[in-house]
Every structure is written in C-alpha cells, then in structure tokens.
Backbone as ProteinMPNN parsed JSONL, in Angstrom:
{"seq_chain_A": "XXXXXXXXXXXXXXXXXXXXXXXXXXXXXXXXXXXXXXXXXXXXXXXXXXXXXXXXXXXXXXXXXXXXXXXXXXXXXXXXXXXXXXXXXXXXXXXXXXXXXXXXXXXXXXXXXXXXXXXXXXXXXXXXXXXXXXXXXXXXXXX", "coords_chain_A": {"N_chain_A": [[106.422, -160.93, -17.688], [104.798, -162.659, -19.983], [103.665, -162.338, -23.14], [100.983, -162.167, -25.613], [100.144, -161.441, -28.704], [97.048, -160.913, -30.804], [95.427, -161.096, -33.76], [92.057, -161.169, -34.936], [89.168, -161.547, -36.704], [85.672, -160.94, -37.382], [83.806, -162.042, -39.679], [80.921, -161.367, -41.482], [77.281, -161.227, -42.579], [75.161, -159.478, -44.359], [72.445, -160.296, -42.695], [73.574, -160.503, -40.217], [73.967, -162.972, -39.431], [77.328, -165.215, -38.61], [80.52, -166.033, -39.674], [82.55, -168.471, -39.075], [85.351, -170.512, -38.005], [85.934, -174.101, -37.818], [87.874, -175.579, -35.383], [88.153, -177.513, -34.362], [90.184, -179.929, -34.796], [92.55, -178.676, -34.639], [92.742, -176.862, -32.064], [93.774, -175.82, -29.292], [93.141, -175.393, -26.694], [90.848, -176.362, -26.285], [88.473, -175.406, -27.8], [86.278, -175.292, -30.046], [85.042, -173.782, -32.159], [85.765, -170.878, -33.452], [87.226, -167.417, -34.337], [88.902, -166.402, -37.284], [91.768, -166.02, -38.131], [95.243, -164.826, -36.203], [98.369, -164.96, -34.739], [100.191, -162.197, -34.403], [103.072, -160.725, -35.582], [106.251, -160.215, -34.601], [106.87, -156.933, -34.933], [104.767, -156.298, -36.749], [101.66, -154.788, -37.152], [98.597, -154.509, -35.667], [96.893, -154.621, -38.167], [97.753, -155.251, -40.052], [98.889, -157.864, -39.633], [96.411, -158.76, -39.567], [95.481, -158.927, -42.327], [97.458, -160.215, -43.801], [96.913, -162.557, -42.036], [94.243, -163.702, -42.993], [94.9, -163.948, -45.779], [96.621, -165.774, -45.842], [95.068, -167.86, -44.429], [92.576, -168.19, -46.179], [93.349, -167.546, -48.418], [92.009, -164.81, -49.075], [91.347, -161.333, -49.516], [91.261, -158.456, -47.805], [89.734, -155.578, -47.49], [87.212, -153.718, -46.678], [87.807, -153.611, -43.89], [86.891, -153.434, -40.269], [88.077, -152.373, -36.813], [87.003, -153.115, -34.348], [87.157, -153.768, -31.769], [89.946, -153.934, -28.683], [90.923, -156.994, -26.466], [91.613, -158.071, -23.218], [93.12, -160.084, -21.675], [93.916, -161.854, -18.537], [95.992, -165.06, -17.431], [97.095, -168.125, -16.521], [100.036, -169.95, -17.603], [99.702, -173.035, -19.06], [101.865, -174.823, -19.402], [104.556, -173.517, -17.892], [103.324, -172.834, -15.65], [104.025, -169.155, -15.758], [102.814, -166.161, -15.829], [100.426, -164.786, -18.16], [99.736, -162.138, -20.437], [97.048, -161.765, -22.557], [96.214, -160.6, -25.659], [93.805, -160.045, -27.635], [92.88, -158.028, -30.813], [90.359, -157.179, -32.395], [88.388, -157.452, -35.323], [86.046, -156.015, -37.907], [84.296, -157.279, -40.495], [81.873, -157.099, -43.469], [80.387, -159.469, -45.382], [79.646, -160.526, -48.89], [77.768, -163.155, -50.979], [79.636, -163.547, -53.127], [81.972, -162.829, -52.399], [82.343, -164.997, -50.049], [82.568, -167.532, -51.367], [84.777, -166.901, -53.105], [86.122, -167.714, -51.028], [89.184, -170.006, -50.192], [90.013, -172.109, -47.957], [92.233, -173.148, -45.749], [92.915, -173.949, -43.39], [92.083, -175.415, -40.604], [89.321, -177.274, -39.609], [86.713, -176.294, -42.005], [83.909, -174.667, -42.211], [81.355, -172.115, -41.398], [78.016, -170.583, -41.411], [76.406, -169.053, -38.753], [73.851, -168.019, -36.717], [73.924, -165.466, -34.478], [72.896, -166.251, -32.243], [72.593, -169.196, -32.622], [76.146, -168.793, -32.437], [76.24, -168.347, -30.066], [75.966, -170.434, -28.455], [77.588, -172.095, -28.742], [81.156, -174.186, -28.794], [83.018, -171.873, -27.509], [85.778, -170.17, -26.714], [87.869, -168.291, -24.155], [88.335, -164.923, -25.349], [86.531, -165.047, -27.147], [83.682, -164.86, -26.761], [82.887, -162.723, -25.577], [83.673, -160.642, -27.453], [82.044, -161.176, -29.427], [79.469, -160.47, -28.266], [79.764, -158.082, -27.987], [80.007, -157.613, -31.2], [77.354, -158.151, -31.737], [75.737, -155.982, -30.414], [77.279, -154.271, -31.779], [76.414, -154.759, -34.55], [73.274, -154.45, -34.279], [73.019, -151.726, -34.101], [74.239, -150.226, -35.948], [74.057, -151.721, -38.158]], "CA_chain_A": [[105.146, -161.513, -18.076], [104.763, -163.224, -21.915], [102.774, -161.315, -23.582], [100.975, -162.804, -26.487], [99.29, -160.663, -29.11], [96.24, -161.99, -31.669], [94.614, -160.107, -34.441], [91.3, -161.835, -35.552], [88.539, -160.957, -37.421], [84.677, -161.576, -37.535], [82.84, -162.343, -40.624], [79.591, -160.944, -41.016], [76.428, -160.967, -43.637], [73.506, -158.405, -44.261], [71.703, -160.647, -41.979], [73.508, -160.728, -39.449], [75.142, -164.242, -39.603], [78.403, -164.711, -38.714], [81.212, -167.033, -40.591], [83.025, -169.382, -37.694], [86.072, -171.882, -38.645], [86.346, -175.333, -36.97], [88.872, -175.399, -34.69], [88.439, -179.55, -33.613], [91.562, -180.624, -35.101], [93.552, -177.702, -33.9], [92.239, -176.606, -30.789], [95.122, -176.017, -28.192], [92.764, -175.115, -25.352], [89.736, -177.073, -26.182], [87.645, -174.633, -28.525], [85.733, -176.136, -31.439], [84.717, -173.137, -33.27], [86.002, -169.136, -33.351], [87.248, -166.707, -35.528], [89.911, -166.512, -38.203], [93.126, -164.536, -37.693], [96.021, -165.675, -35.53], [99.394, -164.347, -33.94], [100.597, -160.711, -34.823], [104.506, -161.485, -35.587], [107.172, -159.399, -34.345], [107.144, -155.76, -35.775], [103.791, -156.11, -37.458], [100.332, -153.974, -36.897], [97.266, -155.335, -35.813], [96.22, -154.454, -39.069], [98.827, -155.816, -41.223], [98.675, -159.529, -38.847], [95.04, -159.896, -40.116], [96.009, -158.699, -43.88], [98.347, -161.384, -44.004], [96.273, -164.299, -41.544], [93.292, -164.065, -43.809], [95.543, -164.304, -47.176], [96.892, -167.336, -45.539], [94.075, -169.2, -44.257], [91.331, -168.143, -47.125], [93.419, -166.659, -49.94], [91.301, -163.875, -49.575], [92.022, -160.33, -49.69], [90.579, -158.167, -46.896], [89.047, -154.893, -48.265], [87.041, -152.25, -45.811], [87.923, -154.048, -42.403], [86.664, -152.107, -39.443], [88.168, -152.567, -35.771], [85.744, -153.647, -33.152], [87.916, -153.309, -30.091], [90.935, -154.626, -28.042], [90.081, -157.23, -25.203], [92.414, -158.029, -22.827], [92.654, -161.348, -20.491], [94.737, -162.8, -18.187], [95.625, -165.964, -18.016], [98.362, -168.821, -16.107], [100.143, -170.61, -19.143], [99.892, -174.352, -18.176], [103.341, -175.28, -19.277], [105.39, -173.062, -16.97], [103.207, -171.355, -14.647], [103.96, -167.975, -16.132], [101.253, -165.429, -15.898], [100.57, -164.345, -19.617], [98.721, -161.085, -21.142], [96.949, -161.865, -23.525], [95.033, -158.98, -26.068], [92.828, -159.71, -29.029], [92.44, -156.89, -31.584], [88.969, -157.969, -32.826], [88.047, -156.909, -36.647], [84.833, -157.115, -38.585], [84.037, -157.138, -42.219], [80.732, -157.799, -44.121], [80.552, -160.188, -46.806], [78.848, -161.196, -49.339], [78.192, -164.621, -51.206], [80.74, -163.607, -53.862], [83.125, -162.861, -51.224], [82.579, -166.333, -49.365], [82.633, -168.345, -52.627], [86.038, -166.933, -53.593], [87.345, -168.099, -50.116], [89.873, -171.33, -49.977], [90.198, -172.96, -47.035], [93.757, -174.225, -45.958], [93.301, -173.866, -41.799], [91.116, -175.951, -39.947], [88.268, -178.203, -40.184], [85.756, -176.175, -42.326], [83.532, -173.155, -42.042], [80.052, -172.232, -40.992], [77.414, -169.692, -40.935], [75.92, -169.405, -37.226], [73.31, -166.681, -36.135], [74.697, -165.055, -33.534], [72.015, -167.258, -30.953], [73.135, -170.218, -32.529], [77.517, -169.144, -32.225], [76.806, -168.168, -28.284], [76.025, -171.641, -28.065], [78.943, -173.088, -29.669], [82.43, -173.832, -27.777], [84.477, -171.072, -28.104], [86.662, -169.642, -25.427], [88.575, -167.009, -23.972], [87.479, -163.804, -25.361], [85.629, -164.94, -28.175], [82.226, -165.085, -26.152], [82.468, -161.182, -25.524], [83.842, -159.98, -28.826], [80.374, -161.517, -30.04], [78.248, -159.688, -27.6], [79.912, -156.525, -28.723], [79.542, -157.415, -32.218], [76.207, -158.145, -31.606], [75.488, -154.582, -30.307], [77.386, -153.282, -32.767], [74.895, -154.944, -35.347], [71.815, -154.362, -33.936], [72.958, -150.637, -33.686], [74.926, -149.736, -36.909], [73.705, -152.252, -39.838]], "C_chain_A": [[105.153, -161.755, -19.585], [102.999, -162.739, -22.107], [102.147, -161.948, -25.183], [99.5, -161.734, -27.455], [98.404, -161.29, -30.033], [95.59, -160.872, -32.396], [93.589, -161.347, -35.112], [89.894, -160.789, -36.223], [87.007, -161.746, -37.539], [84.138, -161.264, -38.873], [81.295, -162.487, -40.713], [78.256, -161.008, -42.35], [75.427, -160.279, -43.066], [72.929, -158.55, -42.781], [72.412, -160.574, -40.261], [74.512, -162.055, -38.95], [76.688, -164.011, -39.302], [79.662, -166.124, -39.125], [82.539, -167.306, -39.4], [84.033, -170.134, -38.395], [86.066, -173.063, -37.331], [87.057, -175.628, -37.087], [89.475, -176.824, -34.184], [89.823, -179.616, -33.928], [92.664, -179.733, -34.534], [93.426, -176.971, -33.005], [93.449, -176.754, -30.426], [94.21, -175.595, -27.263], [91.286, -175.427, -25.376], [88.371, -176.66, -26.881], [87.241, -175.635, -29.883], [85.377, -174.862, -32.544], [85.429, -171.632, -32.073], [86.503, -168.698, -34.553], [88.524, -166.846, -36.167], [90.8, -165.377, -37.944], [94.096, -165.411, -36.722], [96.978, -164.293, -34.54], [99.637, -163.158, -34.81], [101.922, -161.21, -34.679], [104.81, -160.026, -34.717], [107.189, -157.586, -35.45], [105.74, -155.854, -36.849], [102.661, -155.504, -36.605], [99.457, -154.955, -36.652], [96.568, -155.691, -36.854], [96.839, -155.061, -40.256], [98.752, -157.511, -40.769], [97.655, -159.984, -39.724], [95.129, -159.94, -41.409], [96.693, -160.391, -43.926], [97.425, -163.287, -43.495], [95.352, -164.62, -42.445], [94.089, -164.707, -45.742], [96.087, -165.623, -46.733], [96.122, -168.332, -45.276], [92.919, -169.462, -45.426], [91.5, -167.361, -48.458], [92.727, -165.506, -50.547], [91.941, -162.514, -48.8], [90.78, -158.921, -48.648], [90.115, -156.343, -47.341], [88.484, -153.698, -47.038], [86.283, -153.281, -44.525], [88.028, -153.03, -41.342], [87.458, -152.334, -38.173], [87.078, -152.585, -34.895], [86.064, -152.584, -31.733], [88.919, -154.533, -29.525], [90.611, -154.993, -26.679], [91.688, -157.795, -25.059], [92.364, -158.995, -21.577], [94.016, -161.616, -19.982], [94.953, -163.951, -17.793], [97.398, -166.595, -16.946], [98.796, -169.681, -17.591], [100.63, -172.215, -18.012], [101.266, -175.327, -18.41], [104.224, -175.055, -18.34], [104.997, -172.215, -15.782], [103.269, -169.952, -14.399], [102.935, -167.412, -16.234], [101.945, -164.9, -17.244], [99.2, -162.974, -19.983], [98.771, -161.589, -22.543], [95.418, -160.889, -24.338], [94.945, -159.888, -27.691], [92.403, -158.407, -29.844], [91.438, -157.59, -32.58], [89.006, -156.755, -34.091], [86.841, -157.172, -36.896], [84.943, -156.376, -40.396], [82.82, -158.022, -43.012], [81.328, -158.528, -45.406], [79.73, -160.577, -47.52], [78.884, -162.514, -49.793], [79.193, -164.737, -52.146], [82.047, -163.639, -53.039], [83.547, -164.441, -50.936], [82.619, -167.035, -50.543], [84.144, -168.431, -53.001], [87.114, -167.556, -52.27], [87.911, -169.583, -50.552], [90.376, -171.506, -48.61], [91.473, -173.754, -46.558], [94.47, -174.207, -44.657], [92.081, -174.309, -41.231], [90.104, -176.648, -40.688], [87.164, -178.161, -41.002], [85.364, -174.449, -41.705], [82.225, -172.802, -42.048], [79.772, -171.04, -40.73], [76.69, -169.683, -39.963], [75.091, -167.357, -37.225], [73.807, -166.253, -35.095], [73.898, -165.833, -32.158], [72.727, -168.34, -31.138], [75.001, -170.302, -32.336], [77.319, -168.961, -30.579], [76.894, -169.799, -27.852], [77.328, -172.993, -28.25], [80.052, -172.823, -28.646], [83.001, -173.803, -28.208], [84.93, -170.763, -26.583], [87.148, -168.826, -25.447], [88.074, -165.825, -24.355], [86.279, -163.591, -26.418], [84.242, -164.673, -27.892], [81.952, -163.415, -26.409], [82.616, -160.887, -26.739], [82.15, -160.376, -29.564], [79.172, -160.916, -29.178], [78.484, -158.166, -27.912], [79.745, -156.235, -30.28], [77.723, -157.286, -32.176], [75.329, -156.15, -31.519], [75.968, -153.512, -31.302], [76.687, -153.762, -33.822], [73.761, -154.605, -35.243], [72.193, -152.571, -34.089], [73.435, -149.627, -34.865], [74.717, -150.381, -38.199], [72.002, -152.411, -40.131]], "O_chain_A": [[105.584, -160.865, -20.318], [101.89, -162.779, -21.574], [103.058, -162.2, -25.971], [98.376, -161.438, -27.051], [98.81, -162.424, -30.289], [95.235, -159.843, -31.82], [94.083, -162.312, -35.696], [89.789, -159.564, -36.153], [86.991, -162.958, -37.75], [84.038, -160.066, -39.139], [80.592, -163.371, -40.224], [78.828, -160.616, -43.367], [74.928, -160.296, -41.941], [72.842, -157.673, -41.921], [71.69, -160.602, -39.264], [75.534, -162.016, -38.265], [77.278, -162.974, -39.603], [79.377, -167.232, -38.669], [83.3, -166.427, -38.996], [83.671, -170.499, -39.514], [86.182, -172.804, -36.133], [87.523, -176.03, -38.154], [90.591, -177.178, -33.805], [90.604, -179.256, -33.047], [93.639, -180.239, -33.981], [94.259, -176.069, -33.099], [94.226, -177.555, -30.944], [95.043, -175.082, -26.515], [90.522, -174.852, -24.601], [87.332, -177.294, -26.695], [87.913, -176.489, -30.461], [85.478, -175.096, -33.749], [85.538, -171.423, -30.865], [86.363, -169.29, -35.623], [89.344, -167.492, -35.515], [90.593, -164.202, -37.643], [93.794, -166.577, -36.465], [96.597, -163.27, -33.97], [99.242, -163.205, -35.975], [102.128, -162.051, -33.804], [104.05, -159.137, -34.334], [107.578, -157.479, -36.613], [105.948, -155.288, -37.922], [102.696, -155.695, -35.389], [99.442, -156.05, -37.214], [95.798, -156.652, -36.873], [96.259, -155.278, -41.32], [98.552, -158.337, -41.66], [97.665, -161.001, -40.418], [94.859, -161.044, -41.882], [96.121, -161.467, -44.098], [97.327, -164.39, -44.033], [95.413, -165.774, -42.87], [93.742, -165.605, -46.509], [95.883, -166.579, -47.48], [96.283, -169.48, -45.691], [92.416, -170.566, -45.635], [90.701, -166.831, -49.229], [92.675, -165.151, -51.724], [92.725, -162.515, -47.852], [89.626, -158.683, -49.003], [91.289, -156.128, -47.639], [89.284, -152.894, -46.561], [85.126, -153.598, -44.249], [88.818, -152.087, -41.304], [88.12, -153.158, -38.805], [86.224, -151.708, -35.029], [85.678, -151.583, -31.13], [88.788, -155.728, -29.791], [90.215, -154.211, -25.815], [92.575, -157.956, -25.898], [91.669, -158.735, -20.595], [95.038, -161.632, -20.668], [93.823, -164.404, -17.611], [98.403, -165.92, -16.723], [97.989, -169.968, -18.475], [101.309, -172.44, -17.01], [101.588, -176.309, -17.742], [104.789, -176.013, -17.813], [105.633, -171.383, -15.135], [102.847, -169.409, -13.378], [101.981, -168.015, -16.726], [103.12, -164.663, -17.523], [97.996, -163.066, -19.741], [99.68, -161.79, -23.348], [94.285, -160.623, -23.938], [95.807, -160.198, -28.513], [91.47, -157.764, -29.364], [91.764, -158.435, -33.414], [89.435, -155.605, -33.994], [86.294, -158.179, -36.446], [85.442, -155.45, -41.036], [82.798, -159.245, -43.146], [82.294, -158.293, -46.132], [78.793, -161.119, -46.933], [79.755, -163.243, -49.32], [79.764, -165.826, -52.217], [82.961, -164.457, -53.139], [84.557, -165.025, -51.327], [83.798, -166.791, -50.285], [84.753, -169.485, -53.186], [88.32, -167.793, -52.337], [87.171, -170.314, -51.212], [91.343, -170.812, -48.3], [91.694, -174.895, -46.964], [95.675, -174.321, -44.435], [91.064, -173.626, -41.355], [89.951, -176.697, -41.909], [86.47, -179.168, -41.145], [85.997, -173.554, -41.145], [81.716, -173.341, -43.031], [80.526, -170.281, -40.121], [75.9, -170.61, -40.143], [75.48, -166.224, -37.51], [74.414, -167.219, -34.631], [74.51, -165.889, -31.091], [73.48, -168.72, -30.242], [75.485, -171.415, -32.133], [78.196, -169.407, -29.839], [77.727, -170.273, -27.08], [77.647, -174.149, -27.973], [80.132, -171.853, -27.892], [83.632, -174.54, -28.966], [84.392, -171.145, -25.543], [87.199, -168.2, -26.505], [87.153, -165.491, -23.61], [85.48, -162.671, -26.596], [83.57, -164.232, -28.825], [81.111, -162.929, -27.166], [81.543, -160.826, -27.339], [81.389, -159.586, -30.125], [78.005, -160.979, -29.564], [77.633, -157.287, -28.048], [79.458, -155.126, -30.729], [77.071, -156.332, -32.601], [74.672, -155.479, -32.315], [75.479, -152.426, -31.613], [76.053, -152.787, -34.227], [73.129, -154.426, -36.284], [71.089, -152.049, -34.246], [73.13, -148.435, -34.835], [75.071, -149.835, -39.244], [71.597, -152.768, -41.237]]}, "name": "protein", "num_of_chains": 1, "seq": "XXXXXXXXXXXXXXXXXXXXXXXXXXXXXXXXXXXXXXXXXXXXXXXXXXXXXXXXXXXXXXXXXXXXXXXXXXXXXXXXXXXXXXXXXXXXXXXXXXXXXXXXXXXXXXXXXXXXXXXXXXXXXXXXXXXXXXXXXXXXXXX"}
C-alpha cells in the first residue's frame, strides 16, 4: 500500500480567523483553498516537514507550533488503482498582524482570512473539512 505522509499547519488569530492559501492553480484533486504545509520527505519529522514547508512557501519562521492531531484516510489513487494511506499531521499556530505582514508568498494563488463559518464553506477536501471542526473545538475551548 503507498503510503503518503503530509504535515500542514493551520493559521489562526485572537479572533478566531483562520489564514487559507489558494490552491486554484495547483489543485491536483480539485480543492481551491486549504492549509499550508506539504509532503514530509524521507527521514524527516512531522515537525521538522512543517519547519521547513512554511520557510519555503512564506519565508517565515515557525515559533510555538502546537499539534492538533493525526487524521488518517483512505483513498484509491486514480493513476494505478493502488489503495493509498494517507495521514495528515495537522499543526496550529496563532498569529499576529506582525507575523502575517512578514509573510512572502511563493506557493499558490494568494492568501485569505476566513471565519471558520465562512472556510466550512469553501472547497477544500479530504481531511481538511475535519481538521477545522477540531480546530474549531479546540478554539472555542482553549483560546
């Protein structure tokens, strides 16, 4: 079974808000918006993947990143018919506007603050839907 690992990370303010990239132009499975972070290489940590994805996509430097939780889907891969596991290690990290100011941008179409009413509405896919109902709870319950 191909096994495909992902470390991403949600972006969060005071309020609540949460910081989305657009995905249009690079969508491989039809998503327009989700979160930032990517593939975990070979021999790297969940924690070291997102270190590195965020310095690559937003030149920014990731600071007191919490773990969420690890979701876990399966999935046919439409090239070869192979059944694939695939696990998200979900992150979060508040920010402020100094934070988002210093980001640069150098993956995808842009970047948006969405209340968490207005990202359920948005098309994302795969596990992104839940990871946001658990952030959610973990907002309402811990900030």
């Amino acid at each position: 079974m191909f096994v495909k690992n992902l470390s991403l990370i949600i972006f969060f303010d005071r309020n609540g808000k949460i910081l989305l990239q657009n995905r249009k132009s690079m969508s491989k499975h039809g998503e327009e918006w989700g979160y930032f972070g990517g593939k975990i290489d070979s021999g790297e940590s969940p924690e070291d993947a997102i270190v590195r994805e965020i310095k690559e996509e937003l030149e920014f430097d990731l600071k007191d990143f919490k773990f969420l939780k690890e979701y876990v889907a399966y999935a046919k891969l439409l090239k070869t018919g192979e059944m694939a596991e695939i696990k998200h290690h979900v992150f979060l990290q508040i920010i402020n506007l100094d934070d988002f100011d210093s980001m640069v941008l150098h993956e995808g179409d842009g970047m948006s603050w969405f209340s968490i009413e207005e990202a359920k509405k948005l098309n994302m896919i795969g596990l992104d839907p839940k990871a946001l109902e658990d952030f959610e709870i973990y907002f309402k319950k811990d900030c």
